XYZ file of C-alpha atoms in Angstrom:
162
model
C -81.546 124.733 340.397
C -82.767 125.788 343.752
C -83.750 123.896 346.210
C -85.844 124.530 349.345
C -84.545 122.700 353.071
C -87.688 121.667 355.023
C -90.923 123.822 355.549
C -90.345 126.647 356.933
C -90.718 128.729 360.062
C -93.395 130.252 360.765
C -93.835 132.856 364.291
C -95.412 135.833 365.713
C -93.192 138.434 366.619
C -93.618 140.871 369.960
C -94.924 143.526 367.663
C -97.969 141.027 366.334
C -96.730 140.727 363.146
C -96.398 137.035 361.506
C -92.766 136.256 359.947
C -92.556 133.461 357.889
C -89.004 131.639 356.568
C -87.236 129.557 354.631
C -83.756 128.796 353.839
C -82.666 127.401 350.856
C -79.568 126.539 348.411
C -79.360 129.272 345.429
C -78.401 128.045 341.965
C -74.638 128.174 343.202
C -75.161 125.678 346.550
C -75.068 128.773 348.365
C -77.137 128.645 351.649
C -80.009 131.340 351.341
C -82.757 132.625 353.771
C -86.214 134.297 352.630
C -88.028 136.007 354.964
C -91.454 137.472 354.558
C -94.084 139.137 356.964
C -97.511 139.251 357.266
C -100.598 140.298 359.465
C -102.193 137.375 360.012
C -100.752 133.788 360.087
C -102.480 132.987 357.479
C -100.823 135.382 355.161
C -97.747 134.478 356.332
C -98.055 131.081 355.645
C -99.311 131.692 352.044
C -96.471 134.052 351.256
C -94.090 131.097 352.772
C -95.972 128.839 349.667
C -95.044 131.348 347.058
C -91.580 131.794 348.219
C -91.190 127.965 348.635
C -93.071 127.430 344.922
C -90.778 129.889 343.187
C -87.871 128.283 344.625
C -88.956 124.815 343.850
C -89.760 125.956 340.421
C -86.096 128.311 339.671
C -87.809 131.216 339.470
C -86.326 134.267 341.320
C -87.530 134.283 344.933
C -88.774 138.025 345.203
C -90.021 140.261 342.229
C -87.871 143.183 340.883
C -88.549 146.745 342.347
C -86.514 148.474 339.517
C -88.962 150.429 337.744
C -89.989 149.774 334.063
C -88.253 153.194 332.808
C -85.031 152.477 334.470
C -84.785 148.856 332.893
C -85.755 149.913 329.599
C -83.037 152.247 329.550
C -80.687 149.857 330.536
C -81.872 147.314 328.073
C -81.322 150.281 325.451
C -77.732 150.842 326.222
C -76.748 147.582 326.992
C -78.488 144.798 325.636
C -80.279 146.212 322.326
C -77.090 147.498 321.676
C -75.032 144.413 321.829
C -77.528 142.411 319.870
C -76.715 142.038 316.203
C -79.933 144.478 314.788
C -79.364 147.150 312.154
C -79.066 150.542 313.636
C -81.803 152.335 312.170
C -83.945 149.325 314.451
C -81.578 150.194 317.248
C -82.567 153.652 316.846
C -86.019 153.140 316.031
C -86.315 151.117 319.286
C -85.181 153.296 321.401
C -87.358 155.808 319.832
C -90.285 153.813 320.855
C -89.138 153.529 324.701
C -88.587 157.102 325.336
C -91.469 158.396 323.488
C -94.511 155.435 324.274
C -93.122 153.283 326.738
C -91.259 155.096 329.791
C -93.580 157.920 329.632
C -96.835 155.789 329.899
C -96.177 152.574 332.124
C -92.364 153.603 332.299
C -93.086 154.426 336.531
C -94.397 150.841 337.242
C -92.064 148.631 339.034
C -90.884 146.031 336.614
C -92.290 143.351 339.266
C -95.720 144.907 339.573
C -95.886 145.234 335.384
C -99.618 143.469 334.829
C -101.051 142.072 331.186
C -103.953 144.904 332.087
C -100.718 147.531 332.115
C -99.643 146.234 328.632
C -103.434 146.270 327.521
C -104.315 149.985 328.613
C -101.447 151.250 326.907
C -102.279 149.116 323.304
C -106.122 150.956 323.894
C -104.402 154.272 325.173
C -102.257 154.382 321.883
C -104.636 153.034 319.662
C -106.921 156.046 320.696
C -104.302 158.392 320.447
C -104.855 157.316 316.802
C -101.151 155.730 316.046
C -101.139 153.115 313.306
C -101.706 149.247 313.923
C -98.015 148.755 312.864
C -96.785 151.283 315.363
C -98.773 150.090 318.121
C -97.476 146.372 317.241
C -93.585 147.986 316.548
C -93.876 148.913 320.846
C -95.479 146.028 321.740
C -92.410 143.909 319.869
C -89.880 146.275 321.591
C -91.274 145.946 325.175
C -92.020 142.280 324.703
C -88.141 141.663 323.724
C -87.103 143.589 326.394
C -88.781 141.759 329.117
C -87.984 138.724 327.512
C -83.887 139.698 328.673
C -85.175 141.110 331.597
C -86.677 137.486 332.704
C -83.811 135.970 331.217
C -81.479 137.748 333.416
C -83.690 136.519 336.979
C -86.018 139.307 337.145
C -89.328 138.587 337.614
C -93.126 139.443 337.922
C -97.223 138.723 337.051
C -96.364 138.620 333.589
C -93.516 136.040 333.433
C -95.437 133.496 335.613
C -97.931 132.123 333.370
C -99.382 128.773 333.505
């Protein structure tokens, strides 16, 4: 578990920007720093909460910038493909990332991915007239992939929920 040392600093720079951090020990003991900027002190001070909270809680301190397309891809060839499925689900799978997935919300940064993301695209398909059980086959596939890809530390909107 992580754990946060003190408060923070928090001071304006030359510039006028706000810059706001924390250390920390990782998971490891390791000794860790997080800084983050802001244009008021006020928004530096709330982005020092968030990074103190996620620490404090064991989530990852900053949100992936990896986009969607390039994780799924990499969940394809490394994870779906060590898991024990049958291959015509392998196949079918990947399938449904190259051909409704990476094309659609593929360019969002896995960090930035939103519920409203995941909802235009169920609408988007639906209208596009695909079947129910197709629509629910990519919504299964994307939902197992970002289940490994919060597994393995990366984080965003969608895997903070109350």
């Amino acid at each position: 578990m992580k754990r946060a040392n003190g408060e923070g600093s928090v001071y304006r720079r030359t510039d006028g920007r706000w810059v706001a951090e924390l250390s920390y020990q990782d998971a490891d003991g390791r000794a860790k720093r997080r800084t983050v900027y802001g244009r008021t002190q006020a928004e530096a001070r709330a982005k020092l909460r968030d990074a103190r909270q996620r620490v404090e809680t064991g989530a990852p301190i900053r949100d992936a910038t990896v986009t969607l397309a390039v994780w799924l891809e990499e969940w394809c060839a490394k994870a779906l493909e060590a898991s024990d499925r049958k291959r015509a689900t392998k196949d079918l799978y990947t399938t449904m990332v190259r051909a409704h997935l990476s094309p659609t919300i593929g360019h969002l940064p896995l960090g930035r991915l939103r519920p409203s993301d995941v909802e235009a695209l169920i609408v988007a398909k639906r209208g596009a007239g695909l079947s129910a059980s197709t629509v629910r086959t990519i919504c299964s596939v994307l939902r197992a992939a970002l289940a490994v890809a919060y597994g393995t530390g990366w984080s965003g909107p969608m895997s903070r929920r109350p």
